XYZ file of C-alpha atoms in Angstrom:
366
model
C -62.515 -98.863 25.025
C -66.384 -98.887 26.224
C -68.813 -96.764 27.715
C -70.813 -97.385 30.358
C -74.065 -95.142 31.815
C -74.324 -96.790 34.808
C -72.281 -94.854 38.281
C -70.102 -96.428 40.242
C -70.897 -96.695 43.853
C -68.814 -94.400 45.713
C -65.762 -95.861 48.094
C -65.974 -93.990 51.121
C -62.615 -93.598 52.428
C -61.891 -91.733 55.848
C -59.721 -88.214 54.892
C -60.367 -84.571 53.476
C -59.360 -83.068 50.533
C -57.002 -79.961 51.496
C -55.910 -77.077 48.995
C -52.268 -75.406 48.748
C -49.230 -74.070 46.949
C -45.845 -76.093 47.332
C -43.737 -73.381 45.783
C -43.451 -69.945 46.757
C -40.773 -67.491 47.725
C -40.958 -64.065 50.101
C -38.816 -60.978 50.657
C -35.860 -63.606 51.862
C -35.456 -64.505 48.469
C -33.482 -61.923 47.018
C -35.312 -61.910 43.267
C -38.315 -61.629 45.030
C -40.389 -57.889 45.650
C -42.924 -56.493 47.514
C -43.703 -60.178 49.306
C -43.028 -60.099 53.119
C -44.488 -63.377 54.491
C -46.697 -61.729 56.243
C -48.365 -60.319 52.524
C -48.615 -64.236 51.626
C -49.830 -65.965 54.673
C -52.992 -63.037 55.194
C -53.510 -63.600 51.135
C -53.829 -67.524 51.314
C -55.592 -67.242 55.253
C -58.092 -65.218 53.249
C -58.900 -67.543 50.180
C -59.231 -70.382 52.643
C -56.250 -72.568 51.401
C -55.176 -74.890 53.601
C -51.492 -75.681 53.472
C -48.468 -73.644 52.507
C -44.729 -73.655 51.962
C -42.642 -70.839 51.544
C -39.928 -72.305 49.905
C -37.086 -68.948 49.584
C -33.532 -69.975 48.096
C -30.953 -71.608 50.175
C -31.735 -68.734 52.560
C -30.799 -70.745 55.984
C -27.046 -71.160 55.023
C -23.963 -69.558 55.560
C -24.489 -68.479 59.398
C -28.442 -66.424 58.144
C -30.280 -68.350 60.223
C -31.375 -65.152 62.307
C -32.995 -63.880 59.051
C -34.191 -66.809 56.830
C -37.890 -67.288 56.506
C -37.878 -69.787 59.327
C -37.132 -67.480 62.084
C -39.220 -64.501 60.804
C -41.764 -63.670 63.349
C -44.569 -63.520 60.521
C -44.204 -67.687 59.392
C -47.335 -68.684 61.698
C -50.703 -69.104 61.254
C -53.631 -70.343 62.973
C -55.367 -71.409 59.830
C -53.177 -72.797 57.731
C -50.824 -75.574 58.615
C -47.249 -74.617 57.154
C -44.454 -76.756 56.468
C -40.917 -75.537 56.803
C -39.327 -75.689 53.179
C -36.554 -74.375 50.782
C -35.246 -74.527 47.339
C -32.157 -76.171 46.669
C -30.719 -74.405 44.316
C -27.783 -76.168 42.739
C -25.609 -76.245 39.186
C -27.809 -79.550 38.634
C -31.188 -77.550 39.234
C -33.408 -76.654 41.474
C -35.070 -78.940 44.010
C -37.624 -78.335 46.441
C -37.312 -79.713 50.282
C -40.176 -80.205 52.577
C -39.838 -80.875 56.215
C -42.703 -81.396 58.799
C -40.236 -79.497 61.514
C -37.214 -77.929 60.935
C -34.320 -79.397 59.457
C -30.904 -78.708 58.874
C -30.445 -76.645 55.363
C -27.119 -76.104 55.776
C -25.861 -79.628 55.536
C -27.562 -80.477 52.464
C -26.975 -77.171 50.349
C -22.883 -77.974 51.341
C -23.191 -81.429 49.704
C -25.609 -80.245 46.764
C -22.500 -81.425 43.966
C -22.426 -84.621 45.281
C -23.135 -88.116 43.958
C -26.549 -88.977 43.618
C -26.700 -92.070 46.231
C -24.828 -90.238 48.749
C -27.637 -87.361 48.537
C -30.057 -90.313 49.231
C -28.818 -91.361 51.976
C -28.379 -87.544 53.252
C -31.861 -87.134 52.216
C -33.453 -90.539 54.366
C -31.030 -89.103 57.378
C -32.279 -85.834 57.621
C -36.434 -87.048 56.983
C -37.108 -84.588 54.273
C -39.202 -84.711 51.225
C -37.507 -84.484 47.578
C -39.544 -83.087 45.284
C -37.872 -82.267 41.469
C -38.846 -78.796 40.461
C -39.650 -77.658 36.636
C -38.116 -80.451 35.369
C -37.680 -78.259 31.744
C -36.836 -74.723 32.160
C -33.156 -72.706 32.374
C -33.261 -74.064 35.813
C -33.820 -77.715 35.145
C -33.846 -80.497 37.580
C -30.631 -82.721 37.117
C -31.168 -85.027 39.831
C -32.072 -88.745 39.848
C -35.707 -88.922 39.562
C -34.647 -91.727 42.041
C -34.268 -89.236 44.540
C -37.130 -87.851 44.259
C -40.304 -88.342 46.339
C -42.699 -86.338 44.261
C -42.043 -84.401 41.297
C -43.307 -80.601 40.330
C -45.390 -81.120 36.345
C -47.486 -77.708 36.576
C -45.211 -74.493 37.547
C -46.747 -70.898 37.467
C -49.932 -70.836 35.863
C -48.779 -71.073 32.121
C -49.985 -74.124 30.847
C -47.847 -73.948 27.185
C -44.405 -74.105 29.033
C -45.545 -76.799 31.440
C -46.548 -79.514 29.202
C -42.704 -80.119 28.051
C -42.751 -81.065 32.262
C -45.388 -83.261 32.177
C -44.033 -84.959 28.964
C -40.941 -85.574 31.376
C -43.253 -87.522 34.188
C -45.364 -89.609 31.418
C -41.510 -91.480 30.621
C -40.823 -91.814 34.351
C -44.397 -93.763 34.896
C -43.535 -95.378 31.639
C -40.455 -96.670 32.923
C -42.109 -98.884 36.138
C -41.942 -96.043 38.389
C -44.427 -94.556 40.739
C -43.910 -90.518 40.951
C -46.098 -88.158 42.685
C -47.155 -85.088 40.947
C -48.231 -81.344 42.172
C -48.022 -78.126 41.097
C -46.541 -74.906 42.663
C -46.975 -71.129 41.819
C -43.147 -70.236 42.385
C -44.765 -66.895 42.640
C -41.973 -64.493 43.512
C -43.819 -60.793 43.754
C -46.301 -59.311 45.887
C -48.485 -55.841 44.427
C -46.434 -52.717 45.976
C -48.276 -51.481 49.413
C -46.891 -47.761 47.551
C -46.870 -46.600 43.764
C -43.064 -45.780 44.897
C -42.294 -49.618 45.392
C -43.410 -50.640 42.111
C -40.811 -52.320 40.205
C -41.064 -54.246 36.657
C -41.722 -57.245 38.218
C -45.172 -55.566 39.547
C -47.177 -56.749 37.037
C -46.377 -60.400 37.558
C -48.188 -59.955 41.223
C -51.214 -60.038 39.037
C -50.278 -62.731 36.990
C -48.936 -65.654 39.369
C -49.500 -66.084 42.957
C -51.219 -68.019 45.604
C -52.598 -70.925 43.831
C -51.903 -70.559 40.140
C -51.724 -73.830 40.195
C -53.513 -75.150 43.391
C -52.510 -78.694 44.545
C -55.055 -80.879 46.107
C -54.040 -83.528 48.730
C -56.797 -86.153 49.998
C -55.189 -86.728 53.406
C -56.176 -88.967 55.765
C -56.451 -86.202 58.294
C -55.596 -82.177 58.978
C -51.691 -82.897 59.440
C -48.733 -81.965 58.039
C -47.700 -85.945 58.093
C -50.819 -87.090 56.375
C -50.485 -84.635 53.752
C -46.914 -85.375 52.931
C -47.761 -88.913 53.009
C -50.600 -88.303 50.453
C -48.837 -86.119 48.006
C -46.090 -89.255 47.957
C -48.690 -91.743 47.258
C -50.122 -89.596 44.354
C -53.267 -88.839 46.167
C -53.592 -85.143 44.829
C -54.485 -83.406 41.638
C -53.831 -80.098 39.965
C -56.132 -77.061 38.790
C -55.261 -74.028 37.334
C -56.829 -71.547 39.995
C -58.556 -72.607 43.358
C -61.792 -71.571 41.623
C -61.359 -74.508 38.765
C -62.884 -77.804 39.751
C -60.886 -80.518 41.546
C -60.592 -83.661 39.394
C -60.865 -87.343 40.354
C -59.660 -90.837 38.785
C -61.405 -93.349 40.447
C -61.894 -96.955 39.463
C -63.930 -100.373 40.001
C -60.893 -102.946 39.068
C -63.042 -105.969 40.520
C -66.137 -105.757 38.746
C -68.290 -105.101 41.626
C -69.880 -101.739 41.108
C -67.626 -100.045 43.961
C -64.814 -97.449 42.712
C -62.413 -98.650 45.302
C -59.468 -96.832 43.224
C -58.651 -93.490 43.773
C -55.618 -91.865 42.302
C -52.098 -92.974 43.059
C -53.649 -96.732 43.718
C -52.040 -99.630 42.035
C -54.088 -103.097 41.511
C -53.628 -106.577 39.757
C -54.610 -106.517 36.562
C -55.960 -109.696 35.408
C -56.992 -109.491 31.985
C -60.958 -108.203 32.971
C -62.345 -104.924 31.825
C -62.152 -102.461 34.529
C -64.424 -99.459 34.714
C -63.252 -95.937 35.232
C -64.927 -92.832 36.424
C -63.682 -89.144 36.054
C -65.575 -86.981 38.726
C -64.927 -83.034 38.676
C -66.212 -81.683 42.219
C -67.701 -77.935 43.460
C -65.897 -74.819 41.597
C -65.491 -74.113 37.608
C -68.503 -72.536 35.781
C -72.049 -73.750 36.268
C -72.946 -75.403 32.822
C -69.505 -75.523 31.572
C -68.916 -78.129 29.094
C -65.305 -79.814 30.044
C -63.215 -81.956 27.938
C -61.145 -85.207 29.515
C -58.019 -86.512 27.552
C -57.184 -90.032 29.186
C -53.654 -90.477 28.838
C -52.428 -94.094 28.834
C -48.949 -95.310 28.900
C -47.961 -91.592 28.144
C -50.428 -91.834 24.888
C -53.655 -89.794 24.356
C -55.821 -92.660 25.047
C -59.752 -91.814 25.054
C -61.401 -87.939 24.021
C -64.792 -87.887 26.470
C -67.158 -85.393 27.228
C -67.946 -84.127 30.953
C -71.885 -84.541 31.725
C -72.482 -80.659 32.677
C -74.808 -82.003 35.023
C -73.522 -84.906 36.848
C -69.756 -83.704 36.491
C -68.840 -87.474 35.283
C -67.766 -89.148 32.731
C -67.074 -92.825 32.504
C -65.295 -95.032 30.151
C -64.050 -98.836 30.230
C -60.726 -100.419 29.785
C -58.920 -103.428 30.128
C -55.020 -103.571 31.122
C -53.102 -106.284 29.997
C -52.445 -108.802 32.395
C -48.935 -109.006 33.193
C -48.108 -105.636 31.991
C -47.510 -102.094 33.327
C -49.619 -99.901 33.033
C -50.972 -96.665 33.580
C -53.887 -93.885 33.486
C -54.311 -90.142 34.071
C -57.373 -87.690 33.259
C -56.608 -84.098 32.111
C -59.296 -81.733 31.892
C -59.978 -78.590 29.681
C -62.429 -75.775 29.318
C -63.273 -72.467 30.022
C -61.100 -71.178 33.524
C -62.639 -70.566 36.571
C -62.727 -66.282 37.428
C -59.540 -66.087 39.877
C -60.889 -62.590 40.943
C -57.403 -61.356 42.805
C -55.375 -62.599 40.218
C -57.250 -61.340 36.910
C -54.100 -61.999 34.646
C -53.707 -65.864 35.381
C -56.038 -67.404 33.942
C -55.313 -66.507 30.221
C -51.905 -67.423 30.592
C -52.929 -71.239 31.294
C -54.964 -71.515 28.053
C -57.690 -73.985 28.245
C -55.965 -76.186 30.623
C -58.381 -76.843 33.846
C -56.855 -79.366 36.100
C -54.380 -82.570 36.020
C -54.969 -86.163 37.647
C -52.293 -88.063 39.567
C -52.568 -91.499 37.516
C -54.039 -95.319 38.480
C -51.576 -97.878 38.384
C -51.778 -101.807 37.545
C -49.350 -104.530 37.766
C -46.637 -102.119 39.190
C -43.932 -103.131 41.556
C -44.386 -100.925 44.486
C -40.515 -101.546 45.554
C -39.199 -100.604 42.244
């Protein structure tokens, strides 16, 4: 590995970068309290995210339509584009579906115990997005990773518990495959409206919500399809708290001074050195210093420092021709103030924010 001073030329591409949370659950969830959609939707219209899902448990089965999150009155918004989701929840684990419009829960959740192709081909007929949740708690996801269309590394906003997760995505990239990766609060509790509706769960409302972690999508556009699309391709990273910065992996593969790779890209390598860049945007503390840990082929690869005043920091690399392989930043420092949620940021340690990886040599249509 080398260093290089010199910036890369930035790759304008057209799209935005949108904030959300892929994993959250309201009063239909019955281990959830004092979180009526209504409580979650103001809360995220408020700290300008962008994008939500709701996703309660298997709460649009067994004839509830008239009272699953769907079909309450409060899931709208004219800020925030929402998609219609669900967890699966299953002997196998727990999986999270996404659909752009409504789909049909009920036909999945009856055929939740059943062979792992025919789910595929359920999954491809009814259009919805697959995305394996916490693959390494009690409620572990059992599933084919083949199945799955994105996969969830960072869950609540305790870092310690998560990195067993992320530990389970480095093999799947190892292996030749291409996975998506995003976080989601699975925040469950909302801070009582009355002292009388407090509950022992209460203090969790405080601890885990809206955004602990925040995903990041770079979507081509504002749209629920462009977003979905992005968050397959691995265009999206991870922070702890909407306040932390956003983090970048870009790189110039072909040696011309342009980073025309951004995250979830895959190019030829062809035995050249290939420069990288790791860019943290707007948000974090002025000042702060921040750490990187490149991560190679599921290996701690390069330690490198975070220019306080740039927000960069480069290194160079060369992948072996011929080969697999594989790159990912993570980034660590002091957390970002999360102001309405005072007791997250503690809990995720000095863990900042996670890169989707750069690929070379992989086989898209593996």
């Amino acid at each position: 590995m080398t260093s290089d001073d010199n910036p890369l030329q930035i790759n304008a591409r057209e799209g935005l970068w949108l904030k959300g949370d892929w994993h959250l659950h309201s009063r239909h969830s019955d281990d959830s309290t004092n979180n009526p959609v209504e409580k979650i939707i103001g809360f995220a219209e408020r700290l300008g995210f962008d994008y939500l899902t709701i996703t309660d448990h298997d709460v649009h089965v067994a004839g509830a339509v008239a009272g699953h999150t769907w079909a309450d009155p409060a899931y709208r918004s004219d800020d925030l584009l929402l998609f219609y989701g669900a967890e699966l929840t299953a002997p196998r684990g727990h999986v999270n579906i996404f659909g752009i419009e409504p789909y049909d829960h009920q036909r999945i959740f009856d055929r939740r115990n059943d062979r792992d192709w025919d789910l595929l081909a359920l999954k491809r007929d009814l259009g919805i997005h697959w995305s394996a949740n916490h693959p390494v708690t009690s409620n572990h996801y059992g599933f084919s990773f083949d199945l799955a269309d994105s996969i969830e590394i960072w869950n609540g906003p305790m870092w310690p518990k998560n990195a067993a997760n992320v530990r389970v995505w480095d093999n799947i990239l190892l292996s030749g495959r291409m996975l998506g990766a995003r976080g989601g609060s699975d925040a469950h509790h909302g801070v009582p409206d009355a002292p009388e509706l407090t509950t022992p769960w209460t203090p969790e409302a405080t601890a885990n919500y809206v955004g602990t972690p925040t995903t990041w999508v770079f979507a081509e556009d504002r749209t629920k399809p462009a977003i979905l699309a992005s968050l397959v391709a691995g265009r999206a990273s991870v922070s702890s708290n909407p306040f932390n910065p956003r983090v970048e992996l870009v790189a110039d593969a072909d040696g011309d001074g342009v980073a025309e790779m951004m995250m979830g890209d895959n190019a030829e390598a062809d035995g050249g050195p290939v420069r990288f860049e790791v860019r943290l945007s707007e948000g974090g503390i002025a000042g702060a210093r921040y750490g990187v840990t490149i991560v190679k082929n599921r290996a701690p690869f390069a330690t490198l420092a975070v220019d306080p005043e740039t927000r960069i920091a480069r290194f160079t690399d060369t992948p072996a021709a011929g080969e697999t392989s594989y790159y990912r930043a993570e980034i660590t420092g002091p957390q970002a103030a999360y102001p309405d949620i005072p007791n997250s940021m503690h809990l995720s340690a000095d863990m900042v924010a996670l890169s989707n990886p750069l690929y070379f040599n992989y086989d898209p249509d593996f």
